[in-house]
mmCIF file of C-alpha atoms in Angstrom:
data_model
loop_
_atom_site.group_PDB
_atom_site.id
_atom_site.type_symbol
_atom_site.label_atom_id
_atom_site.label_comp_id
_atom_site.label_asym_id
_atom_site.label_seq_id
_atom_site.Cartn_x
_atom_site.Cartn_y
_atom_site.Cartn_z
ATOM 1 C CA MET A 1 -1.562 12.204 -42.781
ATOM 2 C CA ILE A 2 0.364 9.741 -40.123
ATOM 3 C CA SER A 3 2.083 6.959 -40.941
ATOM 4 C CA GLU A 4 1.589 3.845 -39.633
ATOM 5 C CA HIS A 5 5.341 4.143 -38.116
ATOM 6 C CA SER A 6 4.309 6.961 -36.319
ATOM 7 C CA ASP A 7 1.255 5.447 -34.889
ATOM 8 C CA ALA A 8 3.385 2.401 -34.036
ATOM 9 C CA THR A 9 5.912 4.985 -32.239
ATOM 10 C CA ALA A 10 3.094 6.712 -30.299
ATOM 11 C CA ASP A 11 1.904 3.441 -28.714
ATOM 12 C CA GLU A 12 5.100 2.252 -27.484
ATOM 13 C CA THR A 13 5.474 5.759 -25.754
ATOM 14 C CA ALA A 14 2.037 5.503 -24.284
ATOM 15 C CA PRO A 15 2.176 6.671 -20.625
ATOM 16 C CA LEU A 16 1.540 3.851 -18.714
ATOM 17 C CA ALA A 17 -0.605 4.272 -15.033
ATOM 18 C CA LEU A 18 -0.305 1.112 -12.262
ATOM 19 C CA LYS A 19 -2.674 1.011 -9.848
ATOM 20 C CA ILE A 20 -1.100 0.235 -6.193
ATOM 21 C CA LEU A 21 -2.920 -0.413 -3.095
ATOM 22 C CA VAL A 22 -1.665 1.075 0.573
ATOM 23 C CA ALA A 23 -3.376 -0.981 3.241
ATOM 24 C CA GLY A 24 -2.526 -1.687 7.002
ATOM 25 C CA GLY A 25 -3.924 -1.459 10.575
ATOM 26 C CA PHE A 26 -5.628 1.356 12.041
ATOM 27 C CA GLY A 27 -3.690 4.366 12.359
ATOM 28 C CA VAL A 28 -0.614 3.077 10.880
ATOM 29 C CA GLY A 29 0.243 6.047 8.495
ATOM 30 C CA LYS A 30 -1.614 5.077 5.497
ATOM 31 C CA THR A 31 -2.792 8.316 4.565
ATOM 32 C CA THR A 32 0.198 10.122 5.798
ATOM 33 C CA LEU A 33 2.391 7.911 3.069
ATOM 34 C CA VAL A 34 -0.564 8.394 0.279
ATOM 35 C CA GLY A 35 -0.172 12.401 1.080
ATOM 36 C CA ALA A 36 3.312 12.781 1.333
ATOM 37 C CA VAL A 37 4.317 11.057 -1.719
ATOM 38 C CA SER A 38 1.450 12.207 -4.385
ATOM 39 C CA GLU A 39 2.184 14.758 -6.475
ATOM 40 C CA ILE A 40 -1.401 16.246 -6.697
ATOM 41 C CA ARG A 41 -3.433 17.333 -3.715
ATOM 42 C CA PRO A 42 -4.651 13.823 -2.302
ATOM 43 C CA LEU A 43 -8.222 12.966 -2.171
ATOM 44 C CA ARG A 44 -8.791 12.142 1.380
ATOM 45 C CA THR A 45 -12.166 10.455 3.156
ATOM 46 C CA GLU A 46 -11.658 11.332 6.989
ATOM 47 C CA GLU A 47 -14.102 11.921 9.506
ATOM 48 C CA LEU A 48 -13.669 12.653 12.869
ATOM 49 C CA LEU A 49 -13.459 9.937 15.510
ATOM 50 C CA SER A 50 -16.623 9.572 16.925
ATOM 51 C CA GLN A 51 -17.590 8.596 20.659
ATOM 52 C CA ALA A 52 -19.741 5.891 19.117
ATOM 53 C CA GLY A 53 -16.598 5.010 17.072
ATOM 54 C CA GLN A 54 -14.003 4.896 20.015
ATOM 55 C CA LEU A 55 -16.076 1.210 21.256
ATOM 56 C CA VAL A 56 -14.793 -0.353 18.174
ATOM 57 C CA ASP A 57 -11.442 1.152 17.104
ATOM 58 C CA ASP A 58 -8.727 -0.091 19.243
ATOM 59 C CA THR A 59 -7.120 3.346 19.412
ATOM 60 C CA ASP A 60 -4.183 1.799 21.981
ATOM 61 C CA GLY A 61 -0.570 3.311 20.643
ATOM 62 C CA VAL A 62 -2.224 5.586 18.649
ATOM 63 C CA ASP A 63 -4.166 7.927 21.169
ATOM 64 C CA GLN A 64 -3.484 11.153 19.489
ATOM 65 C CA LYS A 65 -5.192 10.327 16.231
ATOM 66 C CA VAL A 66 -8.398 12.258 15.570
ATOM 67 C CA THR A 67 -9.564 11.179 12.522
ATOM 68 C CA THR A 68 -10.158 8.023 10.718
ATOM 69 C CA THR A 69 -10.294 7.188 6.731
ATOM 70 C CA VAL A 70 -14.124 6.000 6.033
ATOM 71 C CA ALA A 71 -13.719 4.948 2.234
ATOM 72 C CA MET A 72 -10.305 5.392 0.667
ATOM 73 C CA ASP A 73 -7.195 8.143 0.257
ATOM 74 C CA PHE A 74 -6.461 9.008 -3.273
ATOM 75 C CA GLY A 75 -2.936 10.409 -4.670
ATOM 76 C CA ARG A 76 -0.739 10.287 -7.832
ATOM 77 C CA ILE A 77 3.019 9.826 -8.317
ATOM 78 C CA THR A 78 5.435 10.074 -11.167
ATOM 79 C CA ILE A 79 8.026 7.405 -10.833
ATOM 80 C CA ARG A 80 10.050 7.867 -13.962
ATOM 81 C CA SER A 81 8.860 9.163 -17.603
ATOM 82 C CA GLY A 82 6.395 7.302 -18.825
ATOM 83 C CA LEU A 83 5.433 5.449 -15.272
ATOM 84 C CA SER A 84 2.456 6.676 -12.886
ATOM 85 C CA LEU A 85 1.248 4.955 -10.227
ATOM 86 C CA TYR A 86 -2.306 5.791 -8.476
ATOM 87 C CA LEU A 87 -2.150 5.488 -5.153
ATOM 88 C CA PHE A 88 -5.530 3.881 -3.003
ATOM 89 C CA GLY A 89 -5.169 4.171 0.456
ATOM 90 C CA THR A 90 -7.513 1.798 2.082
ATOM 91 C CA PRO A 91 -9.279 1.963 5.300
ATOM 92 C CA GLY A 92 -7.735 0.505 8.295
ATOM 93 C CA GLN A 93 -10.967 -0.914 10.537
ATOM 94 C CA ASP A 94 -12.643 -4.153 9.409
ATOM 95 C CA ARG A 95 -15.910 -2.791 9.679
ATOM 96 C CA PHE A 96 -15.060 -0.998 6.251
ATOM 97 C CA TRP A 97 -13.132 -4.354 4.895
ATOM 98 C CA PHE A 98 -15.591 -4.964 2.181
ATOM 99 C CA LEU A 99 -14.234 -2.075 0.178
ATOM 100 C CA TRP A 100 -11.267 -3.648 -0.078
ATOM 101 C CA ASP A 101 -12.688 -6.120 -3.059
ATOM 102 C CA GLU A 102 -13.806 -2.856 -5.298
ATOM 103 C CA LEU A 103 -10.591 -1.423 -4.540
ATOM 104 C CA SER A 104 -8.127 -4.390 -5.437
ATOM 105 C CA GLN A 105 -9.603 -4.742 -8.575
ATOM 106 C CA GLY A 106 -6.944 -4.387 -11.179
ATOM 107 C CA ALA A 107 -4.400 -3.534 -9.233
ATOM 108 C CA LEU A 108 -0.517 -4.484 -9.647
ATOM 109 C CA GLY A 109 0.277 -4.664 -6.285
ATOM 110 C CA ALA A 110 0.259 -3.477 -2.569
ATOM 111 C CA VAL A 111 2.001 -1.722 0.465
ATOM 112 C CA VAL A 112 1.158 -3.076 3.765
ATOM 113 C CA LEU A 113 2.000 -0.798 5.989
ATOM 114 C CA ALA A 114 3.091 -1.974 9.437
ATOM 115 C CA ASP A 115 3.870 -0.337 12.957
ATOM 116 C CA THR A 116 6.053 -2.715 14.967
ATOM 117 C CA ARG A 117 4.355 -1.487 18.325
ATOM 118 C CA ARG A 118 0.826 -2.763 16.746
ATOM 119 C CA LEU A 119 2.364 -5.453 14.317
ATOM 120 C CA GLU A 120 -0.635 -7.913 14.861
ATOM 121 C CA ASP A 121 -2.920 -4.761 13.047
ATOM 122 C CA CYS A 122 -1.663 -5.801 9.823
ATOM 123 C CA PHE A 123 -2.047 -9.447 9.709
ATOM 124 C CA PRO A 124 -5.900 -9.524 8.123
ATOM 125 C CA ALA A 125 -3.826 -6.974 5.287
ATOM 126 C CA VAL A 126 -1.076 -9.777 4.579
ATOM 127 C CA ASP A 127 -3.561 -12.369 4.443
ATOM 128 C CA TYR A 128 -5.949 -10.857 2.346
ATOM 129 C CA PHE A 129 -3.074 -10.323 -0.477
ATOM 130 C CA GLU A 130 -1.614 -13.592 0.010
ATOM 131 C CA HIS A 131 -4.733 -15.057 -0.921
ATOM 132 C CA ARG A 132 -5.625 -13.283 -3.746
ATOM 133 C CA ARG A 133 -2.193 -13.646 -4.845
ATOM 134 C CA ILE A 134 -1.323 -10.047 -4.859
ATOM 135 C CA PRO A 135 1.839 -8.990 -4.740
ATOM 136 C CA PHE A 136 3.167 -6.733 -1.786
ATOM 137 C CA VAL A 137 5.767 -5.583 0.192
ATOM 138 C CA VAL A 138 5.434 -4.851 4.247
ATOM 139 C CA ALA A 139 7.001 -1.332 4.832
ATOM 140 C CA VAL A 140 7.678 -0.731 8.416
ATOM 141 C CA ASN A 141 6.712 2.622 9.256
ATOM 142 C CA CYS A 142 9.206 3.651 12.045
ATOM 143 C CA PHE A 143 8.027 6.108 14.621
ATOM 144 C CA SER A 144 9.660 7.920 17.076
ATOM 145 C CA GLY A 145 9.999 5.911 20.477
ATOM 146 C CA ALA A 146 9.261 2.328 18.830
ATOM 147 C CA ARG A 147 11.767 -0.698 18.716
ATOM 148 C CA THR A 148 13.663 -0.999 15.899
ATOM 149 C CA TYR A 149 13.558 -4.283 14.408
ATOM 150 C CA GLY A 150 15.014 -5.732 11.231
ATOM 151 C CA SER A 151 13.507 -6.874 8.309
ATOM 152 C CA GLN A 152 14.224 -10.480 8.810
ATOM 153 C CA GLU A 153 12.990 -10.032 12.319
ATOM 154 C CA VAL A 154 9.480 -8.434 11.085
ATOM 155 C CA CYS A 155 9.409 -11.189 8.135
ATOM 156 C CA ARG A 156 9.404 -14.262 10.524
ATOM 157 C CA ALA A 157 7.135 -12.519 12.963
ATOM 158 C CA LEU A 158 4.243 -11.999 10.046
ATOM 159 C CA ASP A 159 5.230 -15.828 8.524
ATOM 160 C CA LEU A 160 5.469 -14.152 5.471
ATOM 161 C CA ASP A 161 5.634 -15.915 2.060
ATOM 162 C CA ARG A 162 9.712 -16.571 1.104
ATOM 163 C CA GLY A 163 10.617 -13.360 -0.918
ATOM 164 C CA THR A 164 8.081 -10.963 0.300
ATOM 165 C CA PRO A 165 10.176 -7.810 0.599
ATOM 166 C CA VAL A 166 10.147 -6.190 3.730
ATOM 167 C CA VAL A 167 11.762 -2.448 3.996
ATOM 168 C CA LEU A 168 11.746 0.290 6.753
ATOM 169 C CA CYS A 169 10.215 3.425 5.868
ATOM 170 C CA ASP A 170 9.372 6.833 7.032
ATOM 171 C CA ALA A 171 5.631 7.346 5.845
ATOM 172 C CA ARG A 172 5.895 11.392 6.295
ATOM 173 C CA ASP A 173 9.092 11.600 3.941
ATOM 174 C CA ARG A 174 8.447 11.717 0.242
ATOM 175 C CA ASP A 175 11.825 9.926 -0.534
ATOM 176 C CA SER A 176 11.228 7.182 1.598
ATOM 177 C CA GLY A 177 7.752 6.752 0.840
ATOM 178 C CA LYS A 178 9.023 6.574 -3.047
ATOM 179 C CA GLU A 179 11.678 4.066 -2.349
ATOM 180 C CA VAL A 180 8.937 1.790 -0.828
ATOM 181 C CA LEU A 181 7.082 2.100 -3.835
ATOM 182 C CA ILE A 182 9.927 1.456 -6.201
ATOM 183 C CA ARG A 183 10.246 -1.897 -4.382
ATOM 184 C CA LEU A 184 6.908 -2.990 -4.921
ATOM 185 C CA VAL A 185 6.855 -1.846 -8.477
ATOM 186 C CA GLU A 186 9.981 -4.057 -9.079
ATOM 187 C CA TYR A 187 8.727 -7.057 -6.998
ATOM 188 C CA ALA A 188 5.687 -7.417 -8.736
ATOM 189 C CA GLY A 189 6.922 -7.157 -11.965
ATOM 190 C CA ARG A 190 8.954 -10.186 -11.114
ATOM 191 C CA MET A 191 6.155 -11.966 -9.700
ATOM 192 C CA HIS A 192 4.214 -11.101 -12.759
ATOM 193 C CA THR A 193 6.556 -12.251 -15.220
ATOM 194 C CA ALA A 194 7.434 -15.176 -13.179
ATOM 195 C CA ARG A 195 3.884 -16.615 -13.273
ATOM 196 C CA LEU A 196 3.105 -15.508 -17.477
ATOM 197 C CA LEU A 197 6.161 -17.843 -17.530
ATOM 198 C CA ASP A 198 4.935 -20.926 -15.708
ATOM 199 C CA SER A 199 1.287 -20.372 -17.417
ATOM 200 C CA VAL A 200 2.961 -21.033 -20.756
ATOM 201 C CA GLY A 201 5.658 -23.524 -19.535
#
C-alpha cells in the first residue's frame, strides 16, 4: 500500500521536461548545436541542397553547406537531475516558416543563433519571438575567420529589447552549447515569474 505522503514525494520529484526551440538563419549552425549537445542520437530531417534550391537559398558565406533542414531537428539533454530539455531545431529558410507556429506551441523559450557575417538573417527569428512574447537568447556562433563583436554591439545591431541576453558560443562544442541553454532556462524562468507576478498584482 502506498501512503499519501509517498504520493506527494513522488510528485515533488517527478522529472521535468522543457521544450526549447533553436532558430536562426540558413546555415547558422542550428543542426550542429542540437547534435553537439544532445545525449541521444539526434533526429534530423536534412536533404541535399538541390539546384532548384540554389535559386531561393542565399548561400553567400556558407558555400561549403551541402544539406539543409526541411522540417526540424530534435535532440534531448539533461541539464541536471530531474530537468531535461527537448530541443527542436527550426528550418531557416522562409519557405518553411509555416512550421514555426506548430513547433513553438508549449515552448519555454528559444535560442536564436546568429552569424555576425550574416547578422540580418536572424532578424525574422528575433521578430517572431518578440511578437509572441517567447523568451529567447541570442547566441552568436563564433565562426573561424569571422570578425568578433561584443555582446553589446550585437544587441544594438539587432535592436533587442532591454535585458535580452546575448552570448558568444561555439555550436560545435557541447559545453559551450550547454551554457547557452542554461542561460536561456534561467532567463525564461525570470521572465515567466515576472509575468505571473504582474498578472496577480
